[in-house]
PDB file of C-alpha atoms in Angstrom:
ATOM      1  CA  UNK D   1     -21.011  22.590 -47.053  1.00  0.00           C
ATOM      2  CA  UNK D   2     -20.953  23.675 -43.845  1.00  0.00           C
ATOM      3  CA  UNK D   3     -24.598  23.069 -43.906  1.00  0.00           C
ATOM      4  CA  UNK D   4     -24.038  19.242 -44.649  1.00  0.00           C
ATOM      5  CA  UNK D   5     -21.346  19.145 -41.661  1.00  0.00           C
ATOM      6  CA  UNK D   6     -23.805  19.737 -39.513  1.00  0.00           C
ATOM      7  CA  UNK D   7     -26.403  17.485 -40.612  1.00  0.00           C
ATOM      8  CA  UNK D   8     -24.160  14.527 -40.187  1.00  0.00           C
ATOM      9  CA  UNK D   9     -23.394  15.394 -36.924  1.00  0.00           C
ATOM     10  CA  UNK D  10     -25.973  15.997 -35.869  1.00  0.00           C
ATOM     11  CA  UNK D  11     -27.166  13.004 -37.262  1.00  0.00           C
ATOM     12  CA  UNK D  12     -25.448  10.561 -35.595  1.00  0.00           C
ATOM     13  CA  UNK D  13     -25.911  12.449 -32.151  1.00  0.00           C
ATOM     14  CA  UNK D  14     -29.748  10.955 -32.427  1.00  0.00           C
ATOM     15  CA  UNK D  15     -28.629   7.307 -33.222  1.00  0.00           C
ATOM     16  CA  UNK D  16     -26.560   7.143 -29.893  1.00  0.00           C
ATOM     17  CA  UNK D  17     -29.041   8.709 -28.350  1.00  0.00           C
ATOM     18  CA  UNK D  18     -31.570   6.154 -28.972  1.00  0.00           C
ATOM     19  CA  UNK D  19     -29.136   3.372 -29.468  1.00  0.00           C
ATOM     20  CA  UNK D  20     -30.701   0.785 -26.744  1.00  0.00           C
ATOM     21  CA  UNK D  21     -28.597  -2.046 -24.029  1.00  0.00           C
ATOM     22  CA  UNK D  22     -29.568  -5.375 -23.399  1.00  0.00           C
ATOM     23  CA  UNK D  23     -29.304  -5.946 -19.826  1.00  0.00           C
ATOM     24  CA  UNK D  24     -27.312  -9.635 -19.636  1.00  0.00           C
ATOM     25  CA  UNK D  25     -28.169 -11.571 -16.061  1.00  0.00           C
ATOM     26  CA  UNK D  26     -24.632 -13.503 -15.068  1.00  0.00           C
ATOM     27  CA  UNK D  27     -24.887 -16.547 -12.965  1.00  0.00           C
ATOM     28  CA  UNK D  28     -22.269 -15.472 -10.385  1.00  0.00           C
ATOM     29  CA  UNK D  29     -21.087 -18.913  -7.875  1.00  0.00           C
ATOM     30  CA  UNK D  30     -21.945 -18.607  -4.036  1.00  0.00           C
ATOM     31  CA  UNK D  31     -19.209 -19.185  -2.043  1.00  0.00           C
ATOM     32  CA  UNK D  32     -18.686 -19.262   1.651  1.00  0.00           C
ATOM     33  CA  UNK D  33     -16.884 -16.449   3.272  1.00  0.00           C
ATOM     34  CA  UNK D  34     -13.033 -16.170   3.267  1.00  0.00           C
ATOM     35  CA  UNK D  35     -11.035 -14.736   5.949  1.00  0.00           C
ATOM     36  CA  UNK D  36      -9.427 -11.491   4.768  1.00  0.00           C
ATOM     37  CA  UNK D  37      -6.184 -10.334   7.248  1.00  0.00           C
ATOM     38  CA  UNK D  38      -4.881  -6.825   6.224  1.00  0.00           C
ATOM     39  CA  UNK D  39      -1.563  -6.527   8.625  1.00  0.00           C
ATOM     40  CA  UNK D  40       1.291  -3.563   9.094  1.00  0.00           C
ATOM     41  CA  UNK D  41       3.936  -5.322  11.491  1.00  0.00           C
ATOM     42  CA  UNK D  42       6.615  -3.156  11.756  1.00  0.00           C
ATOM     43  CA  UNK D  43       9.766  -2.544  14.507  1.00  0.00           C
ATOM     44  CA  UNK D  44       8.961   1.667  14.835  1.00  0.00           C
ATOM     45  CA  UNK D  45       7.290   2.908  17.780  1.00  0.00           C
ATOM     46  CA  UNK D  46       3.726   2.763  16.295  1.00  0.00           C
ATOM     47  CA  UNK D  47       1.831   0.296  17.787  1.00  0.00           C
ATOM     48  CA  UNK D  48       0.894  -3.410  15.636  1.00  0.00           C
ATOM     49  CA  UNK D  49      -2.746  -4.074  13.975  1.00  0.00           C
ATOM     50  CA  UNK D  50      -4.345  -6.305  12.402  1.00  0.00           C
ATOM     51  CA  UNK D  51      -7.680  -6.120  10.443  1.00  0.00           C
ATOM     52  CA  UNK D  52     -10.104  -9.358  10.443  1.00  0.00           C
ATOM     53  CA  UNK D  53     -12.782  -9.592   7.594  1.00  0.00           C
ATOM     54  CA  UNK D  54     -14.638 -12.108   5.607  1.00  0.00           C
ATOM     55  CA  UNK D  55     -15.069 -11.964   2.019  1.00  0.00           C
ATOM     56  CA  UNK D  56     -18.514 -11.304   0.107  1.00  0.00           C
ATOM     57  CA  UNK D  57     -20.168 -12.463  -3.029  1.00  0.00           C
ATOM     58  CA  UNK D  58     -20.544 -10.012  -5.593  1.00  0.00           C
ATOM     59  CA  UNK D  59     -24.663  -9.284  -5.228  1.00  0.00           C
ATOM     60  CA  UNK D  60     -24.252  -9.429  -1.082  1.00  0.00           C
ATOM     61  CA  UNK D  61     -25.576  -6.244   0.319  1.00  0.00           C
ATOM     62  CA  UNK D  62     -22.264  -5.541   1.913  1.00  0.00           C
ATOM     63  CA  UNK D  63     -18.509  -5.942   0.356  1.00  0.00           C
ATOM     64  CA  UNK D  64     -17.467  -7.723   3.431  1.00  0.00           C
ATOM     65  CA  UNK D  65     -18.012  -8.126   7.310  1.00  0.00           C
ATOM     66  CA  UNK D  66     -15.867  -7.918  10.131  1.00  0.00           C
ATOM     67  CA  UNK D  67     -14.244 -10.888  11.605  1.00  0.00           C
ATOM     68  CA  UNK D  68     -15.460 -10.332  15.252  1.00  0.00           C
ATOM     69  CA  UNK D  69     -14.067 -12.175  19.160  1.00  0.00           C
ATOM     70  CA  UNK D  70     -11.011 -13.583  17.256  1.00  0.00           C
ATOM     71  CA  UNK D  71      -8.388 -13.936  18.872  1.00  0.00           C
ATOM     72  CA  UNK D  72      -4.751 -13.260  17.345  1.00  0.00           C
ATOM     73  CA  UNK D  73      -1.440 -12.948  18.737  1.00  0.00           C
ATOM     74  CA  UNK D  74       2.294 -12.762  17.567  1.00  0.00           C
ATOM     75  CA  UNK D  75       4.466 -15.551  18.988  1.00  0.00           C
ATOM     76  CA  UNK D  76       8.491 -16.047  18.280  1.00  0.00           C
ATOM     77  CA  UNK D  77      10.736 -19.186  18.251  1.00  0.00           C
ATOM     78  CA  UNK D  78      10.981 -19.971  21.796  1.00  0.00           C
ATOM     79  CA  UNK D  79       7.201 -19.701  22.425  1.00  0.00           C
ATOM     80  CA  UNK D  80       6.489 -16.871  23.416  1.00  0.00           C
ATOM     81  CA  UNK D  81       3.335 -15.314  22.724  1.00  0.00           C
ATOM     82  CA  UNK D  82       2.104 -11.534  22.650  1.00  0.00           C
ATOM     83  CA  UNK D  83      -1.262 -11.129  22.601  1.00  0.00           C
ATOM     84  CA  UNK D  84      -3.572  -8.861  20.199  1.00  0.00           C
ATOM     85  CA  UNK D  85      -7.022  -7.142  21.776  1.00  0.00           C
ATOM     86  CA  UNK D  86      -9.793  -6.216  20.263  1.00  0.00           C
ATOM     87  CA  UNK D  87     -10.358  -2.416  19.705  1.00  0.00           C
ATOM     88  CA  UNK D  88     -13.168  -2.086  17.429  1.00  0.00           C
ATOM     89  CA  UNK D  89     -14.550  -4.076  15.194  1.00  0.00           C
ATOM     90  CA  UNK D  90     -12.709  -6.356  13.124  1.00  0.00           C
ATOM     91  CA  UNK D  91      -9.642  -4.352  14.630  1.00  0.00           C
ATOM     92  CA  UNK D  92      -6.592  -5.639  16.222  1.00  0.00           C
ATOM     93  CA  UNK D  93      -3.931  -4.492  18.477  1.00  0.00           C
ATOM     94  CA  UNK D  94      -1.109  -4.631  20.416  1.00  0.00           C
ATOM     95  CA  UNK D  95       0.095  -1.082  22.367  1.00  0.00           C
ATOM     96  CA  UNK D  96       3.495   0.021  21.494  1.00  0.00           C
ATOM     97  CA  UNK D  97       4.036   0.938  24.871  1.00  0.00           C
ATOM     98  CA  UNK D  98       3.879  -2.824  25.638  1.00  0.00           C
ATOM     99  CA  UNK D  99       5.170  -4.712  23.000  1.00  0.00           C
ATOM    100  CA  UNK D 100       7.927  -3.302  19.776  1.00  0.00           C
ATOM    101  CA  UNK D 101       9.590  -6.374  17.289  1.00  0.00           C
ATOM    102  CA  UNK D 102      12.859  -6.887  17.471  1.00  0.00           C
ATOM    103  CA  UNK D 103      15.388  -6.971  15.099  1.00  0.00           C
ATOM    104  CA  UNK D 104      16.875 -10.505  14.213  1.00  0.00           C
ATOM    105  CA  UNK D 105      13.992 -12.078  15.650  1.00  0.00           C
ATOM    106  CA  UNK D 106      11.868 -14.497  14.066  1.00  0.00           C
ATOM    107  CA  UNK D 107       7.694 -14.332  14.434  1.00  0.00           C
ATOM    108  CA  UNK D 108       4.919 -16.257  13.164  1.00  0.00           C
ATOM    109  CA  UNK D 109       0.916 -14.840  13.476  1.00  0.00           C
ATOM    110  CA  UNK D 110      -1.961 -16.451  14.873  1.00  0.00           C
ATOM    111  CA  UNK D 111      -5.127 -16.498  14.470  1.00  0.00           C
ATOM    112  CA  UNK D 112      -8.358 -18.299  15.737  1.00  0.00           C
ATOM    113  CA  UNK D 113     -11.423 -17.267  14.816  1.00  0.00           C
ATOM    114  CA  UNK D 114     -14.718 -17.049  16.868  1.00  0.00           C
ATOM    115  CA  UNK D 115     -15.523 -20.472  15.481  1.00  0.00           C
ATOM    116  CA  UNK D 116     -12.329 -22.794  16.310  1.00  0.00           C
ATOM    117  CA  UNK D 117     -10.510 -21.879  12.654  1.00  0.00           C
ATOM    118  CA  UNK D 118      -6.906 -21.963  13.051  1.00  0.00           C
ATOM    119  CA  UNK D 119      -4.704 -19.864  11.017  1.00  0.00           C
ATOM    120  CA  UNK D 120      -0.668 -19.285  11.311  1.00  0.00           C
ATOM    121  CA  UNK D 121       1.500 -17.880   9.335  1.00  0.00           C
ATOM    122  CA  UNK D 122       5.144 -18.631   7.773  1.00  0.00           C
ATOM    123  CA  UNK D 123       7.287 -17.973  10.331  1.00  0.00           C
ATOM    124  CA  UNK D 124       9.126 -14.176   9.501  1.00  0.00           C
ATOM    125  CA  UNK D 125      12.557 -12.746  10.425  1.00  0.00           C
ATOM    126  CA  UNK D 126      12.538  -9.364  10.963  1.00  0.00           C
ATOM    127  CA  UNK D 127      15.617  -8.066   9.417  1.00  0.00           C
ATOM    128  CA  UNK D 128      17.205  -4.466   9.599  1.00  0.00           C
ATOM    129  CA  UNK D 129      17.385  -2.697   6.243  1.00  0.00           C
ATOM    130  CA  UNK D 130      19.935  -0.650   4.797  1.00  0.00           C
ATOM    131  CA  UNK D 131      20.041   3.098   5.990  1.00  0.00           C
ATOM    132  CA  UNK D 132      18.765   5.690   3.739  1.00  0.00           C
ATOM    133  CA  UNK D 133      21.801   8.414   2.804  1.00  0.00           C
ATOM    134  CA  UNK D 134      21.191  10.350   0.605  1.00  0.00           C
ATOM    135  CA  UNK D 135      17.560  12.413   0.715  1.00  0.00           C
ATOM    136  CA  UNK D 136      17.503  15.001  -2.329  1.00  0.00           C
ATOM    137  CA  UNK D 137      14.924  17.226  -3.664  1.00  0.00           C
ATOM    138  CA  UNK D 138      14.542  18.670  -7.071  1.00  0.00           C
ATOM    139  CA  UNK D 139      12.785  21.780  -8.589  1.00  0.00           C
ATOM    140  CA  UNK D 140      10.650  21.726 -11.592  1.00  0.00           C
ATOM    141  CA  UNK D 141      12.896  23.014 -13.626  1.00  0.00           C
ATOM    142  CA  UNK D 142      15.402  19.589 -11.985  1.00  0.00           C
ATOM    143  CA  UNK D 143      12.868  17.724 -13.143  1.00  0.00           C
ATOM    144  CA  UNK D 144      11.979  19.130 -16.695  1.00  0.00           C
ATOM    145  CA  UNK D 145      15.817  18.633 -17.874  1.00  0.00           C
ATOM    146  CA  UNK D 146      14.970  14.709 -16.239  1.00  0.00           C
ATOM    147  CA  UNK D 147      12.303  14.798 -19.180  1.00  0.00           C
ATOM    148  CA  UNK D 148       9.845  14.479 -16.063  1.00  0.00           C
ATOM    149  CA  UNK D 149       8.538  18.355 -16.538  1.00  0.00           C
ATOM    150  CA  UNK D 150       5.075  17.170 -18.020  1.00  0.00           C
ATOM    151  CA  UNK D 151       3.976  15.267 -15.362  1.00  0.00           C
ATOM    152  CA  UNK D 152       4.759  17.771 -12.428  1.00  0.00           C
ATOM    153  CA  UNK D 153       2.871  20.734 -11.631  1.00  0.00           C
ATOM    154  CA  UNK D 154       5.541  23.576 -11.829  1.00  0.00           C
ATOM    155  CA  UNK D 155       6.191  25.614  -8.450  1.00  0.00           C
ATOM    156  CA  UNK D 156       6.706  22.678  -6.300  1.00  0.00           C
ATOM    157  CA  UNK D 157       9.588  20.745  -5.052  1.00  0.00           C
ATOM    158  CA  UNK D 158      10.187  16.633  -5.135  1.00  0.00           C
ATOM    159  CA  UNK D 159      11.938  14.282  -3.426  1.00  0.00           C
ATOM    160  CA  UNK D 160      13.983  11.450  -4.068  1.00  0.00           C
ATOM    161  CA  UNK D 161      16.501   8.941  -1.568  1.00  0.00           C
ATOM    162  CA  UNK D 162      19.223   7.312  -2.769  1.00  0.00           C
ATOM    163  CA  UNK D 163      20.008   3.712  -0.130  1.00  0.00           C
ATOM    164  CA  UNK D 164      22.902   0.837  -0.478  1.00  0.00           C
ATOM    165  CA  UNK D 165      22.033  -2.488  -1.462  1.00  0.00           C
ATOM    166  CA  UNK D 166      22.802  -4.518   1.337  1.00  0.00           C
ATOM    167  CA  UNK D 167      25.093  -8.294   0.301  1.00  0.00           C
ATOM    168  CA  UNK D 168      22.830 -11.321  -1.237  1.00  0.00           C
ATOM    169  CA  UNK D 169      20.297 -11.934  -3.342  1.00  0.00           C
ATOM    170  CA  UNK D 170      15.856 -12.160  -2.173  1.00  0.00           C
ATOM    171  CA  UNK D 171      15.498  -8.412  -1.235  1.00  0.00           C
ATOM    172  CA  UNK D 172      12.476  -6.523  -1.331  1.00  0.00           C
ATOM    173  CA  UNK D 173      11.972  -2.910  -0.590  1.00  0.00           C
ATOM    174  CA  UNK D 174       8.900  -1.341   0.434  1.00  0.00           C
ATOM    175  CA  UNK D 175       9.378   2.669   1.216  1.00  0.00           C
ATOM    176  CA  UNK D 176       6.647   4.393   2.939  1.00  0.00           C
ATOM    177  CA  UNK D 177       6.383   8.266   2.521  1.00  0.00           C
ATOM    178  CA  UNK D 178       4.858  10.839   5.093  1.00  0.00           C
ATOM    179  CA  UNK D 179       4.364  14.287   4.316  1.00  0.00           C
ATOM    180  CA  UNK D 180       3.439  16.515   7.175  1.00  0.00           C
ATOM    181  CA  UNK D 181       2.369  13.625   9.196  1.00  0.00           C
ATOM    182  CA  UNK D 182       0.247  11.976   6.819  1.00  0.00           C
ATOM    183  CA  UNK D 183       1.403   8.733   5.431  1.00  0.00           C
ATOM    184  CA  UNK D 184       0.643   8.598   1.314  1.00  0.00           C
ATOM    185  CA  UNK D 185       1.712   5.441   0.620  1.00  0.00           C
ATOM    186  CA  UNK D 186      -1.203   3.119   2.171  1.00  0.00           C
ATOM    187  CA  UNK D 187      -3.197   1.163  -0.132  1.00  0.00           C
ATOM    188  CA  UNK D 188      -2.734  -0.007  -3.238  1.00  0.00           C
ATOM    189  CA  UNK D 189       0.294   2.873  -3.483  1.00  0.00           C
ATOM    190  CA  UNK D 190       2.958   1.201  -2.092  1.00  0.00           C
ATOM    191  CA  UNK D 191       6.434   1.476  -3.827  1.00  0.00           C
ATOM    192  CA  UNK D 192       8.305  -1.885  -3.921  1.00  0.00           C
ATOM    193  CA  UNK D 193      11.807  -2.753  -5.564  1.00  0.00           C
ATOM    194  CA  UNK D 194      13.512  -5.332  -5.960  1.00  0.00           C
ATOM    195  CA  UNK D 195      17.389  -6.417  -6.172  1.00  0.00           C
ATOM    196  CA  UNK D 196      17.820  -8.865  -8.837  1.00  0.00           C
ATOM    197  CA  UNK D 197      19.223  -6.723 -11.399  1.00  0.00           C
ATOM    198  CA  UNK D 198      21.274  -5.107  -8.345  1.00  0.00           C
ATOM    199  CA  UNK D 199      24.867  -6.226  -7.455  1.00  0.00           C
ATOM    200  CA  UNK D 200      26.094  -6.161  -3.917  1.00  0.00           C
ATOM    201  CA  UNK D 201      27.105  -2.307  -2.360  1.00  0.00           C
ATOM    202  CA  UNK D 202      25.138  -1.168  -5.906  1.00  0.00           C
ATOM    203  CA  UNK D 203      23.294   2.244  -4.691  1.00  0.00           C
ATOM    204  CA  UNK D 204      19.494   2.001  -4.620  1.00  0.00           C
ATOM    205  CA  UNK D 205      17.194   4.923  -6.104  1.00  0.00           C
ATOM    206  CA  UNK D 206      14.176   5.445  -5.145  1.00  0.00           C
ATOM    207  CA  UNK D 207      12.678   8.071  -8.165  1.00  0.00           C
ATOM    208  CA  UNK D 208       9.152   6.856  -7.472  1.00  0.00           C
ATOM    209  CA  UNK D 209       8.589   9.192  -4.845  1.00  0.00           C
ATOM    210  CA  UNK D 210       9.119  12.160  -7.953  1.00  0.00           C
ATOM    211  CA  UNK D 211       5.992  11.632  -8.875  1.00  0.00           C
ATOM    212  CA  UNK D 212       3.883  10.196  -5.665  1.00  0.00           C
ATOM    213  CA  UNK D 213       3.304  14.145  -4.064  1.00  0.00           C
ATOM    214  CA  UNK D 214       4.645  17.390  -4.865  1.00  0.00           C
ATOM    215  CA  UNK D 215       6.564  19.491  -2.012  1.00  0.00           C
ATOM    216  CA  UNK D 216       6.254  23.236  -1.180  1.00  0.00           C
ATOM    217  CA  UNK D 217       8.379  25.121   1.062  1.00  0.00           C
ATOM    218  CA  UNK D 218       7.841  24.518   4.997  1.00  0.00           C
ATOM    219  CA  UNK D 219       6.387  21.124   4.403  1.00  0.00           C
ATOM    220  CA  UNK D 220       8.279  17.736   6.039  1.00  0.00           C
ATOM    221  CA  UNK D 221       8.461  14.857   4.780  1.00  0.00           C
ATOM    222  CA  UNK D 222       9.647  11.687   6.531  1.00  0.00           C
TER     223      UNK D 222
END
């Protein structure tokens, strides 16, 4: 019986090796490049940055191309403007020593491309967020008791924070995490929470930090 089983396995392997695939050509429609705006504007000591690029078609050689020589500026409700400077191809910045976003102030991001097209964001008020009131560190043993032991390696620590929900609904929270000065929440790793199911004054936990990165002694967390 053992010999027969081996023959069957080899037979299936040969079939899989010699199976063929048909190449399907898909005729995708072409479209004009669209402007892509990537910006993270915040009221801390870092410089404000905006990245501008153009979309590309599926079969183009490059995924995207930088948008050069654009005019980029922030505008307040009273008409005051703050200009971005193009430091690199498609990257525009306001130096933090010259300008810092102010709380309870409404801003609009304006972009004028080299060919004269005008783009304007919705008005956005810079609102204060609740302070982090509790920072906790958990050992692997505690994580195991919580039922997360299979998701995390041993001999490490894990951080979690809590804050208190502000009055009124409609708030969204976006958490950024820094480990030893490195931003761990770039790109698609931003952690977002909403207050739809929370009452005013409710404690807002942030367990997602459990899984983002493990910590060792002497590590720093921001």
